[in-house]
């Protein structure tokens, strides 16, 4: 103890407990020793002790009470634990410091997340604005082209018609680019969902090759297609797979010189569980530096002002994202001047063989259910006639019902083998028709195939549809979905159309056109006036409210993004007035982002049309609104 505290033996004998500890520690020390004397404690840890040179050390004390010649003593052992104490103290300091750093880092991450959310919102707002700003002039371009091609204001010569067709084709190309940008945004933000179905692989490949066939013929290219198993089927999103193949094939055709070769090969490897789509060309090829930047969006390998090939650099970025979304991978092999080879590898599990559909016990037990009749519930005459033509080629008797109202009675009357249903119809929507069909015990077993411009496959199948097609449709798509629902196409029948004819509108049909873009006002207004409508114009929502009583419209055509007062607010205020609570209001807008339709319908719109608007389709919609 003398050595521990730095005193001589004689000095130490003169001390009490009070002399061995610093003044500030005495209350704690005395309380601890009293507890030891009473036998309440065994060990006192980390007591501050003071040496003769006034340096401080820490000790663990183990003591017990003892009697010697009738006098009470404390017999104790002191252990110098200063090093351990300092280590523990340092650990506590480090732990507290770490906790503070974690807290600070968490705060930094929270701020970063907030910034990221703001950036995502800003990006979505930018895309919505960009979509609007591009779709608005595109609407004018396509509307004027369509109007002039119908030759209401006089005949056109061949050169004029060819020029207008080129204008329209260029406008459609720009619209495709806009859709590519929105698709890429959906994939990157996690908002794109795959709509998987089982389909014939060869049909998707042939449809993709058909898309590039015309350009390939112009460049005198050889197009080749090879598939290891022509009858193979797979489960994936057939629309997105076609988008992948079309992008790859389009690039191959674009970058291959006249007289070259472009091929698509499909290798189905059931044992390895993979299917490979290989697009190969004899085109300009790429170097290693170019391949390293290949899948970055908006990147063009040839960015010179004098470059020979057009494009935005979105196609391959979409290919990469959509392939990853399917759980697959993309591989590239290329040599400058000698061509390129792109390989898409997707997971593959052979689908179960098609089973014959179960039939009612009264039906003959044949291998497949023969389909002889169909009801087409479609309000656009051209779309209905196209579908009837396709069904007639498959020997299916088709009847068109041109609206949602009365569709249930028509189906009950004819009791067809299959129903084709559009969703966006004035009055009663296709969703309501589908709900009624599935609620009817006599009709619910009839398969319903939705055919719509709205891509809501998951919602449609959940509501009871047997299959879902997105317009525009093809013969191959009709054959495929009929195969899925168990169609056996046997006996030939004549197709019949029962549809409301497209009659000229009444001269007294009055329309209030609310639109701020002067070109659109001119194009749409002129077209409607040529069709016999009386058109009153308003440049914003406030002006529309001021002119509606004077205009006495039968239908209002409402843009959404306008100065002073937007179309949503104008629609709400109109609906708040009893006079206009039921007046048809058709929204025509470039707002084409997710939930935009729901926002417009919630504000009181009767119908929602996305710009560019087909003027023919607009007239059909107006006529239905007016019950013409």
Coordinates of C-alpha atoms in Angstrom, one line a residue:
X1 CA 0.0 0.0 0.0
X2 CA 2.9 2.3 0.8
X3 CA 4.4 1.7 -2.6
X4 CA 1.0 2.1 -4.3
X5 CA 0.4 5.5 -2.6
X6 CA 4.0 6.7 -2.6
X7 CA 4.4 7.1 1.2
X8 CA 6.8 5.6 3.7
X9 CA 5.6 3.1 6.2
X10 CA 5.6 5.6 9.1
X11 CA 3.8 8.2 7.0
X12 CA 1.2 5.8 5.9
X13 CA 0.4 4.7 9.5
X14 CA -0.6 8.3 10.3
X15 CA -3.3 8.4 7.6
X16 CA -7.0 7.7 7.6
X17 CA -9.2 7.0 4.6
X18 CA -9.9 10.7 4.3
X19 CA -6.1 11.3 3.6
X20 CA -5.9 8.9 0.6
X21 CA -8.5 10.4 -1.7
X22 CA -9.0 13.7 -3.4
X23 CA -11.4 16.1 -1.6
X24 CA -14.1 16.0 -4.3
X25 CA -14.2 12.2 -4.2
X26 CA -14.5 11.9 -0.4
X27 CA -18.3 11.8 -0.1
X28 CA -18.5 9.0 -2.5
X29 CA -15.6 7.1 -1.0
X30 CA -16.9 7.3 2.6
X31 CA -20.3 6.1 1.5
X32 CA -18.7 3.2 -0.3
X33 CA -16.5 2.2 2.7
X34 CA -19.4 2.5 5.1
X35 CA -21.4 0.1 2.9
X36 CA -18.4 -2.3 2.9
X37 CA -18.2 -2.1 6.7
X38 CA -21.9 -3.0 7.0
X39 CA -21.4 -6.0 4.7
X40 CA -23.6 -4.6 2.0
X41 CA -21.0 -4.6 -0.8
X42 CA -18.1 -6.8 -1.8
X43 CA -16.3 -4.7 -4.4
X44 CA -15.9 -1.0 -5.0
X45 CA -14.8 -0.3 -8.6
X46 CA -13.0 2.8 -9.9
X47 CA -12.4 4.7 -6.7
X48 CA -10.3 7.8 -7.2
X49 CA -7.1 7.7 -5.1
X50 CA -4.4 10.3 -4.6
X51 CA -0.7 9.6 -4.2
X52 CA 1.8 11.6 -2.2
X53 CA 2.8 13.5 -5.4
X54 CA -1.0 14.4 -5.8
X55 CA -1.2 12.3 -9.0
X56 CA -4.5 10.4 -9.3
X57 CA -5.0 6.7 -9.9
X58 CA -8.1 4.4 -9.9
X59 CA -8.4 1.4 -7.7
X60 CA -10.8 -1.5 -7.4
X61 CA -11.3 -2.2 -3.6
X62 CA -12.3 -5.5 -2.1
X63 CA -12.7 -5.3 1.7
X64 CA -14.4 -7.0 4.6
X65 CA -15.0 -6.1 8.3
X66 CA -12.8 -7.8 11.0
X67 CA -12.5 -7.6 14.8
X68 CA -9.0 -7.4 16.4
X69 CA -8.9 -7.3 20.2
X70 CA -12.4 -6.0 20.3
X71 CA -11.8 -3.2 17.8
X72 CA -13.4 -3.1 14.3
X73 CA -11.1 -3.0 11.3
X74 CA -11.6 -3.0 7.5
X75 CA -9.3 -5.5 5.8
X76 CA -9.1 -4.7 2.2
X77 CA -7.2 -5.2 -1.1
X78 CA -6.5 -2.3 -3.5
X79 CA -5.9 -3.1 -7.2
X80 CA -4.6 -0.4 -9.5
X81 CA -6.9 -0.4 -12.5
X82 CA -6.0 3.0 -13.9
X83 CA -5.0 1.6 -17.3
X84 CA -8.2 -0.3 -17.6
X85 CA -10.3 2.6 -16.4
X86 CA -8.7 4.9 -19.0
X87 CA -9.3 2.3 -21.7
X88 CA -13.0 2.0 -20.6
X89 CA -13.2 5.8 -20.5
X90 CA -11.7 6.1 -24.0
X91 CA -14.1 3.4 -25.2
X92 CA -17.1 5.4 -23.8
X93 CA -15.8 8.5 -25.4
X94 CA -15.4 6.7 -28.7
X95 CA -18.8 5.1 -28.4
X96 CA -20.3 8.5 -27.8
X97 CA -18.4 10.0 -30.6
X98 CA -19.5 7.1 -32.9
X99 CA -23.1 7.7 -31.8
X100 CA -22.8 11.4 -32.7
X101 CA -21.2 10.5 -36.0
X102 CA -24.0 8.0 -36.7
X103 CA -26.6 10.6 -35.8
X104 CA -24.9 13.2 -38.0
X105 CA -24.6 10.7 -40.8
X106 CA -28.3 9.8 -40.4
X107 CA -29.2 13.4 -40.6
X108 CA -27.0 13.8 -43.7
X109 CA -28.8 10.7 -45.3
X110 CA -32.2 12.2 -44.4
X111 CA -31.2 15.4 -46.0
X112 CA -29.9 13.5 -49.0
X113 CA -33.1 11.5 -49.2
X114 CA -35.1 14.7 -49.1
X115 CA -33.0 16.2 -51.9
X116 CA -33.4 12.9 -53.9
X117 CA -37.2 13.1 -53.5
X118 CA -37.2 16.7 -54.5
X119 CA -35.0 15.7 -57.6
X120 CA -37.4 12.9 -58.5
X121 CA -40.4 15.2 -58.2
X122 CA -38.6 17.8 -60.2
X123 CA -37.8 15.2 -62.9
X124 CA -41.4 14.0 -63.0
X125 CA -42.6 17.6 -63.3
X126 CA -40.1 18.2 -66.0
X127 CA -41.2 15.1 -67.9
X128 CA -44.9 16.1 -67.5
X129 CA -44.1 19.6 -68.8
X130 CA -41.9 18.3 -71.6
X131 CA -44.7 15.9 -72.6
X132 CA -47.2 18.7 -72.7
X133 CA -44.9 21.1 -74.6
X134 CA -44.1 18.5 -77.2
X135 CA -47.5 17.0 -77.6
X136 CA -49.3 20.4 -78.0
X137 CA -47.5 21.4 -81.3
X138 CA -47.6 17.7 -82.4
X139 CA -51.3 17.7 -82.0
X140 CA -51.5 20.7 -84.3
X141 CA -49.2 19.1 -86.9
X142 CA -51.1 15.8 -87.0
X143 CA -54.5 17.5 -86.8
X144 CA -53.8 19.8 -89.7
X145 CA -52.3 16.9 -91.7
X146 CA -55.3 14.7 -91.1
X147 CA -57.7 17.6 -92.0
X148 CA -55.9 18.4 -95.2
X149 CA -55.7 14.7 -96.3
X150 CA -59.4 14.4 -96.0
X151 CA -59.6 17.1 -98.7
X152 CA -62.7 18.9 -97.3
X153 CA -61.4 22.2 -98.7
X154 CA -60.6 20.9 -102.2
X155 CA -58.6 18.1 -103.9
X156 CA -54.9 17.7 -103.5
X157 CA -52.5 16.5 -106.2
X158 CA -50.2 13.5 -105.6
X159 CA -47.2 15.6 -104.5
X160 CA -49.2 17.5 -102.0
X161 CA -50.7 14.3 -100.6
X162 CA -47.2 12.7 -100.4
X163 CA -45.9 15.8 -98.6
X164 CA -48.7 15.6 -96.0
X165 CA -48.1 11.9 -95.5
X166 CA -44.4 12.7 -94.8
X167 CA -45.5 15.4 -92.3
X168 CA -47.8 13.0 -90.6
X169 CA -45.2 10.2 -90.5
X170 CA -42.6 12.6 -89.0
X171 CA -45.1 13.7 -86.4
X172 CA -45.8 10.1 -85.5
X173 CA -42.0 9.5 -85.2
X174 CA -41.7 12.4 -82.8
X175 CA -44.6 10.9 -80.8
X176 CA -42.7 7.6 -80.6
X177 CA -39.6 9.4 -79.2
X178 CA -41.7 11.1 -76.5
X179 CA -43.1 7.7 -75.5
X180 CA -39.6 6.3 -75.3
X181 CA -38.5 9.0 -73.0
X182 CA -41.6 8.4 -70.7
X183 CA -41.0 4.6 -70.8
X184 CA -37.3 5.1 -69.8
X185 CA -38.4 7.3 -66.9
X186 CA -41.0 4.7 -65.8
X187 CA -38.3 2.0 -65.7
X188 CA -35.7 4.1 -63.9
X189 CA -38.2 5.3 -61.2
X190 CA -39.6 1.7 -60.7
X191 CA -43.1 2.6 -61.9
X192 CA -43.1 0.3 -64.9
X193 CA -44.7 -3.1 -64.3
X194 CA -44.3 -6.0 -66.7
X195 CA -47.6 -7.5 -68.0
X196 CA -46.5 -11.1 -68.5
X197 CA -48.4 -13.6 -70.6
X198 CA -47.6 -16.8 -72.5
X199 CA -47.1 -16.3 -76.2
X200 CA -45.5 -17.9 -79.3
X201 CA -42.0 -16.6 -79.6
X202 CA -42.0 -16.8 -83.4
X203 CA -45.0 -14.5 -83.6
X204 CA -43.3 -11.7 -81.6
X205 CA -40.1 -12.1 -83.7
X206 CA -42.0 -12.0 -87.0
X207 CA -44.0 -9.0 -85.9
X208 CA -40.7 -7.2 -84.9
X209 CA -39.1 -8.1 -88.3
X210 CA -42.2 -6.8 -90.1
X211 CA -41.7 -3.4 -88.4
X212 CA -38.3 -2.9 -90.1
X213 CA -39.0 -4.7 -93.3
X214 CA -39.9 -1.6 -95.4
X215 CA -36.7 0.2 -94.5
X216 CA -34.6 -2.9 -95.0
X217 CA -36.1 -3.3 -98.5
X218 CA -35.3 0.3 -99.4
X219 CA -31.6 -0.3 -98.4
X220 CA -31.6 -3.7 -100.2
X221 CA -30.7 -5.5 -97.1
X222 CA -31.1 -9.2 -96.5
X223 CA -33.3 -10.0 -93.5
X224 CA -32.9 -13.4 -92.0
X225 CA -34.8 -15.1 -89.1
X226 CA -33.9 -18.4 -87.5
X227 CA -35.4 -20.1 -84.4
X228 CA -34.3 -23.4 -82.9
X229 CA -37.8 -24.4 -82.0
X230 CA -40.5 -22.7 -84.1
X231 CA -43.3 -23.9 -81.7
X232 CA -41.7 -22.7 -78.5
X233 CA -43.7 -20.5 -76.2
X234 CA -42.5 -18.4 -73.3
X235 CA -43.9 -16.3 -70.4
X236 CA -42.8 -12.6 -70.5
X237 CA -44.2 -9.2 -71.4
X238 CA -44.6 -9.7 -75.1
X239 CA -45.1 -6.0 -75.8
X240 CA -41.8 -5.1 -74.1
X241 CA -40.0 -8.0 -75.7
X242 CA -41.2 -6.7 -79.1
X243 CA -39.9 -3.2 -78.0
X244 CA -36.5 -4.7 -77.3
X245 CA -36.3 -6.5 -80.6
X246 CA -37.6 -3.6 -82.7
X247 CA -35.0 -1.3 -81.1
X248 CA -32.2 -3.7 -81.9
X249 CA -33.4 -4.5 -85.4
X250 CA -34.0 -0.8 -86.2
X251 CA -30.4 0.0 -85.1
X252 CA -29.1 -2.9 -87.1
X253 CA -30.9 -1.7 -90.3
X254 CA -30.0 1.9 -89.7
X255 CA -26.3 1.3 -89.3
X256 CA -25.9 -1.3 -92.1
X257 CA -24.9 -0.2 -95.5
X258 CA -26.8 -0.9 -98.7
X259 CA -26.7 -4.5 -99.7
X260 CA -25.7 -5.8 -96.2
X261 CA -27.3 -8.4 -94.0
X262 CA -29.4 -8.2 -90.7
X263 CA -30.4 -11.4 -88.9
X264 CA -32.4 -12.4 -85.9
X265 CA -31.6 -15.8 -84.3
X266 CA -33.5 -17.3 -81.3
X267 CA -31.9 -20.2 -79.4
X268 CA -34.2 -21.9 -76.8
X269 CA -32.1 -23.8 -74.3
X270 CA -34.6 -25.5 -71.9
X271 CA -31.9 -27.4 -70.0
X272 CA -29.9 -24.3 -69.1
X273 CA -33.2 -22.4 -68.5
X274 CA -32.3 -19.5 -70.9
X275 CA -33.5 -18.2 -74.2
X276 CA -31.2 -16.1 -76.3
X277 CA -32.2 -13.5 -78.9
X278 CA -29.3 -12.6 -81.2
X279 CA -29.5 -9.6 -83.6
X280 CA -26.5 -9.5 -85.9
X281 CA -25.6 -7.1 -88.7
X282 CA -22.8 -6.4 -91.2
X283 CA -22.9 -2.7 -90.5
X284 CA -20.4 0.0 -89.3
X285 CA -19.6 -1.7 -86.0
X286 CA -18.0 -0.1 -82.9
X287 CA -14.7 0.2 -81.1
X288 CA -14.1 -0.7 -77.4
X289 CA -14.6 2.9 -76.3
X290 CA -18.0 3.1 -78.1
X291 CA -19.2 -0.1 -76.5
X292 CA -18.4 1.2 -73.1
X293 CA -20.8 4.1 -73.5
X294 CA -23.4 2.1 -75.4
X295 CA -26.3 1.8 -72.9
X296 CA -26.1 5.3 -71.5
X297 CA -29.3 7.3 -72.2
X298 CA -29.1 10.3 -74.6
X299 CA -25.6 9.2 -75.7
X300 CA -24.8 9.0 -79.4
X301 CA -21.5 7.3 -80.3
X302 CA -21.3 9.7 -83.3
X303 CA -22.0 13.1 -82.0
X304 CA -20.4 15.1 -84.7
X305 CA -22.4 17.8 -86.5
X306 CA -21.8 15.9 -89.7
X307 CA -23.0 12.6 -88.4
X308 CA -24.9 10.4 -90.9
X309 CA -27.3 8.7 -88.6
X310 CA -30.2 10.2 -86.7
X311 CA -31.3 9.2 -83.2
X312 CA -31.6 10.2 -79.5
X313 CA -29.6 7.5 -77.9
X314 CA -32.7 6.2 -76.0
X315 CA -33.3 2.9 -77.8
X316 CA -30.4 0.9 -76.4
X317 CA -30.8 2.4 -72.9
X318 CA -34.4 1.1 -73.0
X319 CA -33.2 -2.3 -74.3
X320 CA -30.9 -2.5 -71.3
X321 CA -33.4 -1.4 -68.7
X322 CA -36.3 -3.6 -70.1
X323 CA -34.0 -6.7 -70.3
X324 CA -32.9 -6.2 -66.7
X325 CA -36.5 -5.8 -65.7
X326 CA -37.1 -9.3 -67.1
X327 CA -34.2 -10.6 -65.1
X328 CA -32.0 -11.0 -68.2
X329 CA -28.8 -9.6 -69.5
X330 CA -27.4 -7.9 -72.7
X331 CA -24.1 -8.9 -74.3
X332 CA -22.4 -7.0 -77.2
X333 CA -19.7 -8.1 -79.6
X334 CA -18.6 -5.7 -82.3
X335 CA -15.7 -4.8 -84.6
X336 CA -15.3 -1.5 -86.2
X337 CA -16.2 -1.7 -89.9
X338 CA -17.4 -5.3 -89.7
X339 CA -20.7 -5.3 -87.8
X340 CA -22.2 -5.9 -84.4
X341 CA -23.9 -8.7 -82.5
X342 CA -26.3 -8.1 -79.6
X343 CA -27.4 -11.0 -77.5
X344 CA -30.4 -10.8 -75.1
X345 CA -30.4 -13.6 -72.6
X346 CA -33.7 -14.1 -70.7
X347 CA -34.7 -16.7 -68.1
X348 CA -36.7 -19.4 -69.7
X349 CA -39.0 -22.0 -68.2
X350 CA -41.1 -24.0 -70.7
X351 CA -44.8 -23.2 -70.1
X352 CA -47.1 -26.0 -69.3
X353 CA -48.9 -27.4 -72.4
X354 CA -52.1 -25.7 -73.3
X355 CA -55.0 -27.5 -71.8
X356 CA -58.4 -27.7 -73.4
X357 CA -60.9 -25.3 -71.6
X358 CA -63.4 -26.9 -69.3
X359 CA -66.8 -26.9 -70.9
X360 CA -70.3 -27.1 -69.3
X361 CA -71.5 -30.6 -69.0
X362 CA -74.1 -30.0 -71.8
X363 CA -71.4 -29.1 -74.3
X364 CA -69.8 -31.8 -76.5
X365 CA -66.6 -33.1 -75.0
X366 CA -64.2 -32.1 -77.9
X367 CA -60.6 -31.3 -77.6
X368 CA -61.1 -27.5 -78.0
X369 CA -63.9 -25.1 -77.7
X370 CA -64.9 -23.9 -81.2
X371 CA -65.6 -20.2 -81.4
X372 CA -68.1 -19.2 -84.0
X373 CA -69.5 -15.9 -82.7
X374 CA -68.3 -12.7 -81.1
X375 CA -69.7 -9.4 -79.8
X376 CA -67.4 -6.4 -80.3
X377 CA -68.3 -3.5 -77.9
X378 CA -66.5 -0.6 -79.5
X379 CA -67.6 3.0 -80.0
X380 CA -65.0 3.9 -82.8
X381 CA -66.3 2.6 -86.0
X382 CA -62.9 2.2 -87.7
X383 CA -61.6 0.2 -84.8
X384 CA -64.7 -2.0 -84.8
X385 CA -64.5 -2.7 -88.5
X386 CA -60.8 -3.6 -88.3
X387 CA -61.5 -6.1 -85.5
X388 CA -64.5 -7.6 -87.5
X389 CA -62.2 -8.1 -90.5
X390 CA -59.7 -10.0 -88.5
X391 CA -62.4 -12.2 -87.0
X392 CA -64.0 -12.8 -90.3
X393 CA -60.6 -14.2 -91.6
X394 CA -60.8 -16.6 -88.7
X395 CA -64.4 -17.6 -89.6
X396 CA -65.9 -15.9 -86.6
X397 CA -69.3 -14.2 -87.0
X398 CA -69.0 -10.7 -85.3
X399 CA -71.5 -8.2 -84.2
X400 CA -70.6 -4.7 -83.2
X401 CA -72.3 -2.8 -80.4
X402 CA -71.2 0.8 -80.6
X403 CA -71.5 1.9 -76.9
X404 CA -71.5 0.8 -73.3
X405 CA -75.3 1.3 -72.8
X406 CA -77.3 -1.7 -73.9
X407 CA -74.2 -3.9 -74.2
X408 CA -75.4 -6.3 -71.6
X409 CA -78.8 -6.8 -73.4
X410 CA -77.0 -7.4 -76.7
X411 CA -74.7 -10.0 -75.1
X412 CA -77.7 -11.7 -73.4
X413 CA -79.5 -11.8 -76.7
X414 CA -76.7 -13.2 -78.8
X415 CA -74.8 -15.2 -76.1
X416 CA -71.6 -15.2 -78.1
X417 CA -68.5 -17.4 -77.6
X418 CA -66.3 -14.4 -76.9
X419 CA -66.6 -10.7 -76.2
X420 CA -64.2 -7.9 -77.3
X421 CA -64.5 -4.9 -75.1
X422 CA -63.2 -1.3 -75.4
X423 CA -62.7 0.6 -72.2
X424 CA -62.9 4.3 -73.1
X425 CA -66.4 4.9 -74.3
X426 CA -68.6 7.9 -73.7
X427 CA -71.5 7.4 -71.3
X428 CA -71.0 3.9 -69.8
X429 CA -67.4 2.9 -69.6
X430 CA -66.0 -0.5 -70.5
X431 CA -65.1 -1.1 -66.8
X432 CA -68.7 -0.8 -65.9
X433 CA -69.7 -3.1 -68.7
X434 CA -67.1 -5.7 -67.6
X435 CA -68.4 -5.5 -64.0
X436 CA -72.0 -6.1 -65.1
X437 CA -71.0 -9.0 -67.3
X438 CA -69.1 -10.7 -64.5
X439 CA -71.9 -10.1 -62.1
X440 CA -74.5 -11.8 -64.4
X441 CA -74.8 -15.5 -63.6
X442 CA -75.8 -16.3 -67.2
X443 CA -73.0 -14.3 -68.9
X444 CA -70.1 -14.4 -66.5
X445 CA -68.5 -17.5 -68.1
X446 CA -68.2 -15.8 -71.5
X447 CA -64.5 -14.8 -72.0
X448 CA -64.0 -11.1 -72.3
X449 CA -60.9 -9.7 -74.2
X450 CA -60.2 -6.1 -73.5
X451 CA -59.0 -4.0 -76.5
X452 CA -57.9 -0.5 -75.4
X453 CA -55.4 2.3 -75.8
X454 CA -55.0 2.3 -72.1
X455 CA -52.3 -0.1 -70.8
X456 CA -53.9 -1.4 -67.6
X457 CA -53.5 -5.1 -68.1
X458 CA -53.2 -6.0 -64.4
X459 CA -56.3 -4.1 -63.5
X460 CA -58.2 -5.6 -66.4
X461 CA -57.3 -9.2 -65.6
X462 CA -58.1 -8.6 -61.9
X463 CA -61.6 -7.3 -62.9
X464 CA -62.3 -10.6 -64.7
X465 CA -61.0 -10.2 -68.3
X466 CA -59.6 -13.3 -70.0
X467 CA -57.0 -11.4 -72.0
X468 CA -55.9 -7.8 -72.6
X469 CA -54.7 -6.2 -75.8
X470 CA -53.3 -2.7 -76.2
X471 CA -54.2 -0.8 -79.4
X472 CA -53.2 -0.8 -82.2
X473 CA -53.8 -4.5 -82.6
X474 CA -52.7 -6.9 -85.2
X475 CA -54.0 -10.2 -86.7
X476 CA -51.2 -12.0 -84.9
X477 CA -52.4 -10.6 -81.6
X478 CA -56.0 -11.6 -82.2
X479 CA -54.9 -15.2 -83.1
X480 CA -52.7 -15.4 -80.0
X481 CA -55.4 -14.2 -77.5
X482 CA -58.0 -16.5 -79.0
X483 CA -55.5 -19.4 -78.7
X484 CA -55.0 -18.4 -75.0
X485 CA -58.8 -18.5 -74.2
X486 CA -59.1 -21.9 -76.0
X487 CA -60.4 -21.0 -79.5
X488 CA -60.9 -23.7 -82.0
X489 CA -61.6 -22.0 -85.3
X490 CA -63.5 -24.3 -87.5
X491 CA -66.7 -23.4 -89.4
X492 CA -66.8 -20.4 -91.7
X493 CA -69.4 -17.7 -91.0
X494 CA -70.1 -14.3 -92.6
X495 CA -69.3 -11.2 -90.5
X496 CA -72.0 -8.7 -89.9
X497 CA -71.7 -5.1 -88.6
X498 CA -74.4 -3.4 -86.5
X499 CA -73.0 0.1 -85.8
X500 CA -74.2 3.7 -85.7
X501 CA -73.1 5.2 -89.0
X502 CA -70.9 8.3 -88.9
X503 CA -73.5 10.9 -90.1
X504 CA -72.7 14.6 -90.6
X505 CA -73.2 16.6 -87.4
X506 CA -76.2 18.9 -87.0
X507 CA -75.7 22.4 -88.1
X508 CA -76.9 23.7 -84.7
X509 CA -74.4 21.7 -82.7
X510 CA -72.6 24.3 -80.6
X511 CA -69.1 23.7 -79.2
X512 CA -67.1 25.8 -76.7
X513 CA -63.4 25.3 -77.6
X514 CA -61.2 26.2 -74.6
X515 CA -57.6 26.2 -75.8
X516 CA -54.7 28.7 -75.5
X517 CA -52.6 27.5 -78.4
X518 CA -53.4 29.5 -81.5
X519 CA -52.4 26.8 -84.0
X520 CA -54.6 24.2 -82.2
X521 CA -57.5 26.7 -82.1
X522 CA -57.2 27.2 -85.8
X523 CA -56.7 23.5 -86.7
X524 CA -59.4 22.0 -84.4
X525 CA -61.9 24.9 -84.9
X526 CA -61.6 24.8 -88.7
X527 CA -62.1 21.1 -88.8
X528 CA -65.2 21.2 -86.6
X529 CA -66.6 24.1 -88.6
X530 CA -66.1 22.1 -91.8
X531 CA -68.1 19.4 -90.2
X532 CA -71.0 21.8 -89.5
X533 CA -70.5 22.7 -85.9
X534 CA -70.8 26.2 -84.5
X535 CA -67.6 26.8 -82.6
X536 CA -67.1 29.5 -79.9
X537 CA -63.5 30.0 -78.7
X538 CA -62.0 30.8 -75.3
X539 CA -58.3 31.1 -74.5
X540 CA -58.3 30.1 -70.8
X541 CA -60.6 28.9 -68.1
X542 CA -61.6 32.3 -66.9
X543 CA -62.6 33.4 -70.4
X544 CA -64.6 30.1 -70.7
X545 CA -66.6 30.8 -67.6
X546 CA -67.3 34.3 -68.8
X547 CA -68.5 33.1 -72.3
X548 CA -70.3 29.9 -71.4
X549 CA -73.7 31.5 -70.9
X550 CA -73.4 33.4 -74.2
X551 CA -72.1 30.4 -76.1
X552 CA -74.8 28.0 -74.9
X553 CA -72.6 25.0 -75.9
X554 CA -73.8 21.5 -76.3
X555 CA -70.3 20.2 -75.7
X556 CA -67.2 21.8 -74.2
X557 CA -63.7 20.9 -75.4
X558 CA -61.3 21.8 -72.5
X559 CA -57.6 22.1 -72.5
X560 CA -55.9 21.7 -69.1
X561 CA -52.7 23.8 -69.0
X562 CA -53.7 27.4 -69.7
X563 CA -52.8 30.8 -68.2
X564 CA -54.9 32.7 -65.6
X565 CA -57.1 29.6 -64.9
X566 CA -56.4 26.0 -65.8
X567 CA -58.9 23.6 -67.2
X568 CA -59.3 21.5 -64.1
X569 CA -60.4 24.6 -62.0
X570 CA -62.7 25.8 -64.8
X571 CA -64.3 22.3 -65.0
X572 CA -64.8 22.2 -61.2
X573 CA -66.5 25.6 -61.3
X574 CA -68.7 24.6 -64.2
X575 CA -69.8 21.5 -62.5
X576 CA -70.7 23.5 -59.4
X577 CA -73.4 25.3 -61.4
X578 CA -76.6 23.4 -61.8
X579 CA -77.0 24.5 -65.4
X580 CA -73.7 22.8 -66.4
X581 CA -73.6 19.9 -64.0
X582 CA -74.4 17.4 -66.8
X583 CA -73.0 19.3 -69.8
X584 CA -70.5 17.0 -71.7
X585 CA -66.9 18.3 -71.1
X586 CA -64.2 16.5 -73.2
X587 CA -60.7 17.1 -71.9
X588 CA -58.1 17.4 -74.6
X589 CA -54.7 17.6 -73.0
X590 CA -51.0 16.9 -73.4
X591 CA -50.9 15.6 -69.8
X592 CA -50.1 12.0 -70.3
X593 CA -48.3 11.0 -67.1
X594 CA -49.6 8.4 -64.6
X595 CA -52.8 9.5 -62.7
X596 CA -53.5 12.4 -65.1
X597 CA -56.6 10.8 -66.4
X598 CA -57.9 10.2 -62.9
X599 CA -57.2 13.8 -61.9
X600 CA -59.2 15.1 -64.9
X601 CA -62.1 12.7 -64.4
X602 CA -62.2 13.6 -60.7
X603 CA -62.5 17.3 -61.6
X604 CA -65.7 16.5 -63.6
X605 CA -64.6 15.6 -67.1
X606 CA -66.9 13.4 -69.2
X607 CA -64.1 12.1 -71.4
X608 CA -60.3 12.3 -71.5
X609 CA -58.3 12.5 -74.8
X610 CA -54.5 12.7 -74.9
X611 CA -52.9 15.0 -77.4
X612 CA -52.2 14.6 -80.3
X613 CA -55.9 14.1 -80.8
X614 CA -57.3 12.3 -83.8
X615 CA -59.8 14.8 -85.3
X616 CA -61.9 11.9 -86.7
X617 CA -62.0 10.3 -83.3
X618 CA -62.8 13.6 -81.7
X619 CA -65.9 14.0 -84.0
X620 CA -67.0 10.5 -83.1
X621 CA -66.7 11.3 -79.4
X622 CA -68.6 14.5 -79.8
X623 CA -71.4 12.7 -81.7
X624 CA -71.7 10.2 -78.9
X625 CA -71.9 12.9 -76.4
X626 CA -74.7 14.6 -78.4
X627 CA -76.4 11.2 -78.9
X628 CA -76.2 11.7 -82.7

